[in-house]
C-alpha positions as a printed NumPy array, in Angstrom:
array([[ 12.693,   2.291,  -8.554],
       [ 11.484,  -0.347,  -5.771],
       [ 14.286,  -1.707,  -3.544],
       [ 14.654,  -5.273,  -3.259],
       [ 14.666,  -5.049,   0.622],
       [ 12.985,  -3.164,   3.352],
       [ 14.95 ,  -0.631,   5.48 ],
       [ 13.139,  -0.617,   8.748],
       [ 14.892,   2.625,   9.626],
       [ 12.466,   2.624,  13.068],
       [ 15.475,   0.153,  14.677],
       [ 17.951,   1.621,  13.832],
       [ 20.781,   2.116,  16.85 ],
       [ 17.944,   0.31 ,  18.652],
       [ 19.895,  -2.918,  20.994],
       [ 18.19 ,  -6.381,  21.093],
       [ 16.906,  -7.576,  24.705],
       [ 15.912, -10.322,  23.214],
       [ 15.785, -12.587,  20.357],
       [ 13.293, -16.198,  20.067],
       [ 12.822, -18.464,  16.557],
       [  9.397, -19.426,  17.347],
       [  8.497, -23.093,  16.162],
       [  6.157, -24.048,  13.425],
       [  2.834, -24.459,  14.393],
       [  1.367, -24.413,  11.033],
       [  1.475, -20.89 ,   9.628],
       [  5.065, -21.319,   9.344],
       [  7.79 , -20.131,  11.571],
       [  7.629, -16.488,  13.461],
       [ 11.197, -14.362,  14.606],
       [ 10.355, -12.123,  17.799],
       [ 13.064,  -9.592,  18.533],
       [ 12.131,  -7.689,  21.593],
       [ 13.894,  -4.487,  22.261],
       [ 15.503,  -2.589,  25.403],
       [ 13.288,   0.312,  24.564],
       [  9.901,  -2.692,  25.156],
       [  9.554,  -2.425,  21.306],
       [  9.398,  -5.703,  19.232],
       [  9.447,  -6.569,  15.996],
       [  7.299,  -9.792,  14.941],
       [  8.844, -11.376,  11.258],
       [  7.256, -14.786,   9.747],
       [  7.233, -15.771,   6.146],
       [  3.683, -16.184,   4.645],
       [  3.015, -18.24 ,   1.517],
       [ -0.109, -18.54 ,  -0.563],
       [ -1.807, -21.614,  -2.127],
       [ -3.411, -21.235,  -5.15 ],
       [ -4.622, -23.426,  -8.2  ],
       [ -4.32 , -23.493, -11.258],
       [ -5.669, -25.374, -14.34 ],
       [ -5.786, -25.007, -18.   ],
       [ -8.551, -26.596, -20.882],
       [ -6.258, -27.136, -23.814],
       [ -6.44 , -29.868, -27.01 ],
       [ -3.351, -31.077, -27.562],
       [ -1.64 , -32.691, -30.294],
       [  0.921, -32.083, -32.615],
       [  2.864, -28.046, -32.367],
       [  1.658, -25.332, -29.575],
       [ -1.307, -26.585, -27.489],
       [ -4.616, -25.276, -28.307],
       [ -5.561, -23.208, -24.89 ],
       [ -9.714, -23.195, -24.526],
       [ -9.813, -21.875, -21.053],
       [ -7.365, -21.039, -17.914],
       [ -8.842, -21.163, -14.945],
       [ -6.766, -19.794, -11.948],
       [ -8.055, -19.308,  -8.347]])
């Protein structure tokens, strides 16, 4: 069964030297936690564009799909 979280069981009983919410520069916002032990863990969020578009003949009832195109 897959978790709905990671366990990063490397930090455990590891102690934070230090802890920074890097702006966003674009690519979205990055978390640095550096450790005691000079370990540090690097976290941002990613997200992914894509497109999507769909040849259909409408009317009256269900749509008529001719082609879905997704990127």
């Amino acid at each position: 069964m897959k978790e709905d979280y990671v366990d990063c069981l490397e930090l455990t009983g590891k102690t934070i030297q230090r802890f920074r919410i890097h702006k966003d520069t674009g690519d979205g916002p990055e978390l640095q936690i550096d450790l005691t032990d000079g370990t540090s863990l690097s976290y941002s969020v990613c997200s992914q564009i894509s497109t999507r578009a769909t040849l259909y003949k409408g009317g009256a009832g269900t749509p008529e799909i001719h082609c879905d195109y997704s990127i």
